[in-house]
PDB file of C-alpha atoms in Angstrom:
ATOM      1  CA  UNK A   1      53.489  57.068  30.239  1.00 58.00           C
ATOM      2  CA  UNK A   2      50.443  59.052  31.255  1.00 66.00           C
ATOM      3  CA  UNK A   3      49.408  58.587  34.858  1.00 86.00           C
ATOM      4  CA  UNK A   4      45.686  58.308  34.147  1.00 92.00           C
ATOM      5  CA  UNK A   5      44.319  57.494  30.707  1.00 94.00           C
ATOM      6  CA  UNK A   6      40.820  57.747  29.371  1.00 94.00           C
ATOM      7  CA  UNK A   7      39.312  57.469  25.933  1.00 87.00           C
ATOM      8  CA  UNK A   8      38.410  61.052  25.089  1.00 82.00           C
ATOM      9  CA  UNK A   9      35.329  60.006  23.147  1.00 83.00           C
ATOM     10  CA  UNK A  10      32.903  61.341  22.310  1.00 91.00           C
ATOM     11  CA  UNK A  11      30.804  58.430  23.498  1.00 95.00           C
ATOM     12  CA  UNK A  12      27.240  58.583  22.305  1.00 96.00           C
ATOM     13  CA  UNK A  13      24.453  56.377  23.702  1.00 97.00           C
ATOM     14  CA  UNK A  14      20.685  56.488  23.306  1.00 97.00           C
ATOM     15  CA  UNK A  15      18.503  57.475  26.226  1.00 97.00           C
ATOM     16  CA  UNK A  16      17.833  54.498  28.494  1.00 97.00           C
ATOM     17  CA  UNK A  17      20.972  52.610  27.464  1.00 97.00           C
ATOM     18  CA  UNK A  18      23.981  51.746  29.599  1.00 97.00           C
ATOM     19  CA  UNK A  19      26.990  54.021  29.201  1.00 97.00           C
ATOM     20  CA  UNK A  20      30.353  52.434  29.959  1.00 97.00           C
ATOM     21  CA  UNK A  21      33.339  54.648  30.717  1.00 97.00           C
ATOM     22  CA  UNK A  22      36.830  53.282  31.170  1.00 96.00           C
ATOM     23  CA  UNK A  23      40.061  54.417  32.779  1.00 96.00           C
ATOM     24  CA  UNK A  24      43.515  52.928  33.242  1.00 95.00           C
ATOM     25  CA  UNK A  25      46.256  54.130  35.539  1.00 93.00           C
ATOM     26  CA  UNK A  26      49.987  53.600  35.600  1.00 90.00           C
ATOM     27  CA  UNK A  27      50.898  53.501  39.291  1.00 86.00           C
ATOM     28  CA  UNK A  28      50.228  50.013  40.612  1.00 86.00           C
ATOM     29  CA  UNK A  29      50.257  51.259  44.181  1.00 83.00           C
ATOM     30  CA  UNK A  30      47.371  53.684  43.661  1.00 86.00           C
ATOM     31  CA  UNK A  31      44.796  53.308  46.370  1.00 85.00           C
ATOM     32  CA  UNK A  32      41.865  55.649  45.775  1.00 90.00           C
ATOM     33  CA  UNK A  33      39.848  56.078  42.619  1.00 94.00           C
ATOM     34  CA  UNK A  34      37.254  58.689  41.831  1.00 95.00           C
ATOM     35  CA  UNK A  35      34.788  59.537  39.115  1.00 97.00           C
ATOM     36  CA  UNK A  36      33.846  63.157  38.590  1.00 96.00           C
ATOM     37  CA  UNK A  37      31.314  64.662  36.232  1.00 97.00           C
ATOM     38  CA  UNK A  38      32.028  68.023  34.629  1.00 96.00           C
ATOM     39  CA  UNK A  39      29.483  70.021  32.706  1.00 95.00           C
ATOM     40  CA  UNK A  40      30.841  72.515  30.221  1.00 92.00           C
ATOM     41  CA  UNK A  41      32.186  75.584  32.007  1.00 90.00           C
ATOM     42  CA  UNK A  42      31.560  74.113  35.448  1.00 94.00           C
ATOM     43  CA  UNK A  43      33.732  72.573  38.122  1.00 95.00           C
ATOM     44  CA  UNK A  44      34.185  68.808  38.594  1.00 95.00           C
ATOM     45  CA  UNK A  45      31.510  67.195  40.733  1.00 94.00           C
ATOM     46  CA  UNK A  46      32.244  63.963  42.618  1.00 93.00           C
ATOM     47  CA  UNK A  47      30.016  61.062  41.575  1.00 94.00           C
ATOM     48  CA  UNK A  48      31.665  58.088  43.230  1.00 93.00           C
ATOM     49  CA  UNK A  49      34.822  56.831  44.843  1.00 92.00           C
ATOM     50  CA  UNK A  50      36.070  53.268  45.171  1.00 94.00           C
ATOM     51  CA  UNK A  51      38.967  51.767  47.077  1.00 90.00           C
ATOM     52  CA  UNK A  52      38.515  48.001  46.881  1.00 89.00           C
ATOM     53  CA  UNK A  53      38.472  45.573  43.991  1.00 93.00           C
ATOM     54  CA  UNK A  54      35.003  44.795  42.730  1.00 94.00           C
ATOM     55  CA  UNK A  55      31.869  46.784  42.163  1.00 95.00           C
ATOM     56  CA  UNK A  56      30.332  49.655  44.043  1.00 95.00           C
ATOM     57  CA  UNK A  57      26.814  50.748  43.217  1.00 96.00           C
ATOM     58  CA  UNK A  58      25.094  54.055  43.919  1.00 95.00           C
ATOM     59  CA  UNK A  59      21.741  54.534  42.250  1.00 96.00           C
ATOM     60  CA  UNK A  60      22.201  54.370  38.492  1.00 97.00           C
ATOM     61  CA  UNK A  61      25.987  54.449  38.808  1.00 98.00           C
ATOM     62  CA  UNK A  62      28.322  51.490  39.293  1.00 98.00           C
ATOM     63  CA  UNK A  63      32.066  51.860  39.693  1.00 97.00           C
ATOM     64  CA  UNK A  64      34.222  48.825  38.997  1.00 97.00           C
ATOM     65  CA  UNK A  65      37.834  48.451  40.092  1.00 96.00           C
ATOM     66  CA  UNK A  66      40.384  45.851  39.030  1.00 96.00           C
ATOM     67  CA  UNK A  67      43.722  46.635  40.618  1.00 93.00           C
ATOM     68  CA  UNK A  68      45.493  43.701  38.956  1.00 94.00           C
ATOM     69  CA  UNK A  69      44.621  45.157  35.557  1.00 94.00           C
ATOM     70  CA  UNK A  70      44.980  48.756  36.784  1.00 94.00           C
ATOM     71  CA  UNK A  71      41.564  49.489  35.436  1.00 95.00           C
ATOM     72  CA  UNK A  72      38.564  51.356  36.765  1.00 97.00           C
ATOM     73  CA  UNK A  73      35.250  51.864  35.039  1.00 97.00           C
ATOM     74  CA  UNK A  74      31.958  53.638  35.497  1.00 98.00           C
ATOM     75  CA  UNK A  75      28.638  52.279  34.291  1.00 98.00           C
ATOM     76  CA  UNK A  76      25.624  54.541  34.005  1.00 98.00           C
ATOM     77  CA  UNK A  77      22.367  52.645  33.726  1.00 98.00           C
ATOM     78  CA  UNK A  78      19.218  54.102  32.182  1.00 98.00           C
ATOM     79  CA  UNK A  79      21.223  56.995  30.754  1.00 98.00           C
ATOM     80  CA  UNK A  80      19.429  60.338  30.605  1.00 97.00           C
ATOM     81  CA  UNK A  81      20.133  63.398  28.443  1.00 97.00           C
ATOM     82  CA  UNK A  82      21.080  65.193  31.673  1.00 96.00           C
ATOM     83  CA  UNK A  83      23.961  62.730  32.034  1.00 97.00           C
ATOM     84  CA  UNK A  84      25.582  64.321  28.979  1.00 97.00           C
ATOM     85  CA  UNK A  85      28.852  65.716  30.319  1.00 97.00           C
ATOM     86  CA  UNK A  86      32.554  64.975  30.493  1.00 96.00           C
ATOM     87  CA  UNK A  87      33.422  62.229  32.968  1.00 97.00           C
ATOM     88  CA  UNK A  88      36.769  62.519  34.680  1.00 96.00           C
ATOM     89  CA  UNK A  89      38.612  59.615  36.219  1.00 96.00           C
ATOM     90  CA  UNK A  90      40.914  60.598  39.071  1.00 94.00           C
ATOM     91  CA  UNK A  91      43.452  58.569  40.987  1.00 92.00           C
ATOM     92  CA  UNK A  92      45.356  59.130  44.199  1.00 87.00           C
ATOM     93  CA  UNK A  93      48.887  58.013  43.457  1.00 73.00           C
ATOM     94  CA  UNK A  94      51.314  56.889  46.128  1.00 64.00           C
ATOM     95  CA  UNK A  95      53.002  59.925  47.657  1.00 61.00           C
ATOM     96  CA  UNK A  96      51.130  62.191  45.272  1.00 66.00           C
ATOM     97  CA  UNK A  97      47.866  63.993  45.311  1.00 81.00           C
ATOM     98  CA  UNK A  98      44.985  63.287  42.985  1.00 87.00           C
ATOM     99  CA  UNK A  99      45.613  63.255  39.262  1.00 90.00           C
ATOM    100  CA  UNK A 100      42.964  63.440  36.582  1.00 93.00           C
ATOM    101  CA  UNK A 101      42.566  61.767  33.255  1.00 94.00           C
ATOM    102  CA  UNK A 102      41.683  63.894  30.267  1.00 94.00           C
ATOM    103  CA  UNK A 103      38.022  62.917  30.520  1.00 95.00           C
ATOM    104  CA  UNK A 104      35.513  61.169  28.297  1.00 96.00           C
ATOM    105  CA  UNK A 105      32.763  63.240  26.746  1.00 96.00           C
ATOM    106  CA  UNK A 106      29.416  61.450  26.959  1.00 97.00           C
ATOM    107  CA  UNK A 107      26.374  62.407  24.914  1.00 97.00           C
ATOM    108  CA  UNK A 108      23.020  60.798  25.687  1.00 97.00           C
ATOM    109  CA  UNK A 109      20.641  61.226  22.773  1.00 96.00           C
ATOM    110  CA  UNK A 110      16.895  61.467  23.439  1.00 94.00           C
TER     111      UNK A 110
ATOM    112  CA  UNK B   1      25.664  71.408  51.929  1.00 77.00           C
ATOM    113  CA  UNK B   2      29.106  72.912  52.669  1.00 79.00           C
ATOM    114  CA  UNK B   3      30.853  74.350  49.665  1.00 92.00           C
ATOM    115  CA  UNK B   4      34.155  75.762  48.551  1.00 96.00           C
ATOM    116  CA  UNK B   5      33.831  79.418  47.572  1.00 96.00           C
ATOM    117  CA  UNK B   6      36.045  81.084  44.986  1.00 97.00           C
ATOM    118  CA  UNK B   7      36.329  84.743  44.068  1.00 96.00           C
ATOM    119  CA  UNK B   8      36.303  86.392  41.635  1.00 96.00           C
ATOM    120  CA  UNK B   9      34.432  84.221  39.154  1.00 96.00           C
ATOM    121  CA  UNK B  10      36.195  85.957  36.276  1.00 97.00           C
ATOM    122  CA  UNK B  11      39.397  87.989  36.288  1.00 97.00           C
ATOM    123  CA  UNK B  12      40.881  89.816  33.324  1.00 98.00           C
ATOM    124  CA  UNK B  13      44.424  91.042  33.708  1.00 97.00           C
ATOM    125  CA  UNK B  14      47.185  92.558  31.622  1.00 97.00           C
ATOM    126  CA  UNK B  15      50.179  90.402  30.826  1.00 98.00           C
ATOM    127  CA  UNK B  16      52.892  90.959  33.430  1.00 97.00           C
ATOM    128  CA  UNK B  17      50.473  91.963  36.174  1.00 98.00           C
ATOM    129  CA  UNK B  18      50.081  90.133  39.456  1.00 98.00           C
ATOM    130  CA  UNK B  19      46.816  88.388  40.273  1.00 98.00           C
ATOM    131  CA  UNK B  20      45.504  86.841  43.459  1.00 97.00           C
ATOM    132  CA  UNK B  21      42.810  84.208  43.275  1.00 98.00           C
ATOM    133  CA  UNK B  22      40.885  83.621  46.468  1.00 97.00           C
ATOM    134  CA  UNK B  23      39.263  80.553  47.948  1.00 97.00           C
ATOM    135  CA  UNK B  24      37.420  79.755  51.149  1.00 97.00           C
ATOM    136  CA  UNK B  25      37.639  75.983  51.701  1.00 95.00           C
ATOM    137  CA  UNK B  26      35.112  73.994  53.693  1.00 93.00           C
ATOM    138  CA  UNK B  27      35.685  74.861  57.332  1.00 89.00           C
ATOM    139  CA  UNK B  28      36.641  71.459  58.767  1.00 87.00           C
ATOM    140  CA  UNK B  29      38.784  70.419  55.807  1.00 90.00           C
ATOM    141  CA  UNK B  30      42.512  70.084  56.326  1.00 89.00           C
ATOM    142  CA  UNK B  31      43.913  69.665  52.822  1.00 91.00           C
ATOM    143  CA  UNK B  32      43.742  72.363  50.179  1.00 94.00           C
ATOM    144  CA  UNK B  33      44.501  72.320  46.494  1.00 96.00           C
ATOM    145  CA  UNK B  34      44.739  74.408  43.372  1.00 97.00           C
ATOM    146  CA  UNK B  35      44.109  72.882  39.967  1.00 97.00           C
ATOM    147  CA  UNK B  36      43.850  74.580  36.598  1.00 97.00           C
ATOM    148  CA  UNK B  37      42.120  73.702  33.370  1.00 97.00           C
ATOM    149  CA  UNK B  38      43.080  75.351  30.129  1.00 96.00           C
ATOM    150  CA  UNK B  39      40.072  75.560  27.815  1.00 93.00           C
ATOM    151  CA  UNK B  40      39.388  72.178  26.245  1.00 90.00           C
ATOM    152  CA  UNK B  41      42.156  70.443  28.153  1.00 92.00           C
ATOM    153  CA  UNK B  42      42.467  68.259  31.227  1.00 92.00           C
ATOM    154  CA  UNK B  43      42.330  69.321  34.846  1.00 94.00           C
ATOM    155  CA  UNK B  44      45.956  69.763  35.956  1.00 95.00           C
ATOM    156  CA  UNK B  45      47.310  69.621  39.480  1.00 94.00           C
ATOM    157  CA  UNK B  46      49.188  72.714  40.648  1.00 96.00           C
ATOM    158  CA  UNK B  47      49.765  72.476  44.383  1.00 96.00           C
ATOM    159  CA  UNK B  48      48.595  70.933  47.622  1.00 94.00           C
ATOM    160  CA  UNK B  49      48.741  72.545  51.045  1.00 94.00           C
ATOM    161  CA  UNK B  50      48.515  70.964  54.462  1.00 91.00           C
ATOM    162  CA  UNK B  51      49.410  72.113  57.950  1.00 89.00           C
ATOM    163  CA  UNK B  52      50.319  75.580  56.676  1.00 90.00           C
ATOM    164  CA  UNK B  53      52.832  74.450  54.137  1.00 93.00           C
ATOM    165  CA  UNK B  54      53.054  73.159  50.593  1.00 95.00           C
ATOM    166  CA  UNK B  55      53.008  69.359  50.608  1.00 92.00           C
ATOM    167  CA  UNK B  56      53.366  68.844  46.862  1.00 92.00           C
ATOM    168  CA  UNK B  57      53.637  70.952  43.724  1.00 94.00           C
ATOM    169  CA  UNK B  58      53.731  70.183  40.034  1.00 93.00           C
ATOM    170  CA  UNK B  59      56.116  71.350  37.337  1.00 94.00           C
ATOM    171  CA  UNK B  60      53.595  74.028  36.401  1.00 95.00           C
ATOM    172  CA  UNK B  61      53.886  75.606  39.847  1.00 97.00           C
ATOM    173  CA  UNK B  62      57.099  77.530  39.236  1.00 95.00           C
ATOM    174  CA  UNK B  63      58.533  80.571  40.996  1.00 95.00           C
ATOM    175  CA  UNK B  64      55.800  82.769  39.559  1.00 96.00           C
ATOM    176  CA  UNK B  65      53.217  80.990  41.699  1.00 98.00           C
ATOM    177  CA  UNK B  66      52.708  81.079  45.438  1.00 98.00           C
ATOM    178  CA  UNK B  67      50.004  80.042  47.871  1.00 97.00           C
ATOM    179  CA  UNK B  68      49.046  81.341  51.248  1.00 95.00           C
ATOM    180  CA  UNK B  69      46.531  80.708  53.984  1.00 92.00           C
ATOM    181  CA  UNK B  70      46.749  84.105  55.660  1.00 85.00           C
ATOM    182  CA  UNK B  71      43.964  83.958  58.216  1.00 85.00           C
ATOM    183  CA  UNK B  72      42.831  80.391  58.794  1.00 79.00           C
ATOM    184  CA  UNK B  73      39.933  80.602  56.374  1.00 87.00           C
ATOM    185  CA  UNK B  74      41.132  82.009  53.053  1.00 93.00           C
ATOM    186  CA  UNK B  75      43.449  80.112  50.744  1.00 96.00           C
ATOM    187  CA  UNK B  76      44.992  82.192  47.981  1.00 97.00           C
ATOM    188  CA  UNK B  77      46.908  81.560  44.786  1.00 98.00           C
ATOM    189  CA  UNK B  78      49.149  84.367  43.571  1.00 98.00           C
ATOM    190  CA  UNK B  79      50.631  84.607  40.107  1.00 98.00           C
ATOM    191  CA  UNK B  80      53.367  87.215  40.207  1.00 96.00           C
ATOM    192  CA  UNK B  81      53.773  88.150  36.569  1.00 95.00           C
ATOM    193  CA  UNK B  82      51.036  86.697  34.418  1.00 97.00           C
ATOM    194  CA  UNK B  83      51.660  85.313  30.960  1.00 97.00           C
ATOM    195  CA  UNK B  84      49.205  84.702  28.156  1.00 97.00           C
ATOM    196  CA  UNK B  85      49.493  80.961  28.751  1.00 97.00           C
ATOM    197  CA  UNK B  86      48.269  81.389  32.325  1.00 97.00           C
ATOM    198  CA  UNK B  87      44.787  81.965  30.921  1.00 98.00           C
ATOM    199  CA  UNK B  88      42.705  79.107  32.300  1.00 98.00           C
ATOM    200  CA  UNK B  89      40.040  78.155  34.777  1.00 98.00           C
ATOM    201  CA  UNK B  90      41.555  77.824  38.231  1.00 98.00           C
ATOM    202  CA  UNK B  91      39.833  75.494  40.675  1.00 98.00           C
ATOM    203  CA  UNK B  92      40.355  75.424  44.397  1.00 97.00           C
ATOM    204  CA  UNK B  93      39.531  72.188  46.213  1.00 96.00           C
ATOM    205  CA  UNK B  94      39.585  70.911  49.766  1.00 94.00           C
ATOM    206  CA  UNK B  95      39.121  67.612  51.545  1.00 89.00           C
ATOM    207  CA  UNK B  96      39.181  65.885  54.873  1.00 82.00           C
ATOM    208  CA  UNK B  97      39.992  62.199  55.011  1.00 75.00           C
ATOM    209  CA  UNK B  98      40.029  60.417  51.701  1.00 69.00           C
ATOM    210  CA  UNK B  99      36.518  60.847  50.383  1.00 72.00           C
ATOM    211  CA  UNK B 100      37.273  62.839  47.291  1.00 80.00           C
ATOM    212  CA  UNK B 101      37.887  66.499  46.842  1.00 89.00           C
ATOM    213  CA  UNK B 102      35.210  69.184  46.857  1.00 93.00           C
ATOM    214  CA  UNK B 103      35.820  71.766  44.168  1.00 95.00           C
ATOM    215  CA  UNK B 104      34.895  75.406  44.084  1.00 97.00           C
ATOM    216  CA  UNK B 105      33.113  76.844  41.072  1.00 96.00           C
ATOM    217  CA  UNK B 106      36.373  78.200  39.687  1.00 97.00           C
ATOM    218  CA  UNK B 107      37.920  81.491  38.630  1.00 98.00           C
ATOM    219  CA  UNK B 108      38.276  82.090  34.936  1.00 97.00           C
ATOM    220  CA  UNK B 109      41.539  83.982  34.434  1.00 98.00           C
ATOM    221  CA  UNK B 110      42.024  85.792  31.144  1.00 98.00           C
ATOM    222  CA  UNK B 111      45.420  87.327  30.480  1.00 98.00           C
ATOM    223  CA  UNK B 112      45.436  89.897  27.673  1.00 97.00           C
TER     224      UNK B 112
END
C-alpha cells in the first residue's frame, strides 16, 4: 500500500473556479501534513501545513484534514492560470521523515 | 528570505564516475535531507541527517551513496559510481521544528 496517494490528474478548472485536490495516507499515526506546489522543472514550494483536524485557511488556499478518514485536501478558490502546477501532498509518518505523493497536475484555463 | 543553495545546477557525468552534489542549508536549520525526482515521477526520499549523522535512509540510498556535513555549513551527497538510472533532479532540503521543509532549487544530474 502506497504511503501517500493522490489522483495524478490532470485536473482542469476554469479561471475563477474552485480547484479541489485530494490526498489519502496509510499511516494512521501521521501527524503533520503539507501541501507543496511544483512548477515544471522547479523545486517544491511549501503552500500550507496542517496538524489538526478541520480547516486551515490562508488567502485563497484552504487545507482540510480528517484524521479518522486519513484524508487531507487542498481547496484553491478563485483559481488563476498562474496556479497551474503540480500539487504535492506530503506527510510526516511516525518514525519516518516526510514522504510525498505522486502529485496532481492542475491546469487552470483562462 | 533565507534559502537553501545547491550547486551545480546541472551536472553531466560519465557512467561509473563519482559525483558530489553540494548544498548549503539555511543557517539555523538542524535537519537536512536529500530527495530525488526522476523526470516525470514523484519526489523520493533518500536520506535525512541530524546531529552529524544519518537519522533515516531509504532503500534507494545504497552503498553507492553517502552524505557528509564537512564544515558546519555545506551538506553534500556523493554518488560513488554513477549509473544511468541515477539521472534525476536531486533536491536538498532543510528544516527547523516541524513547519515544512525548505527545498533548494535542485541539481539536475545527467549520467551518460
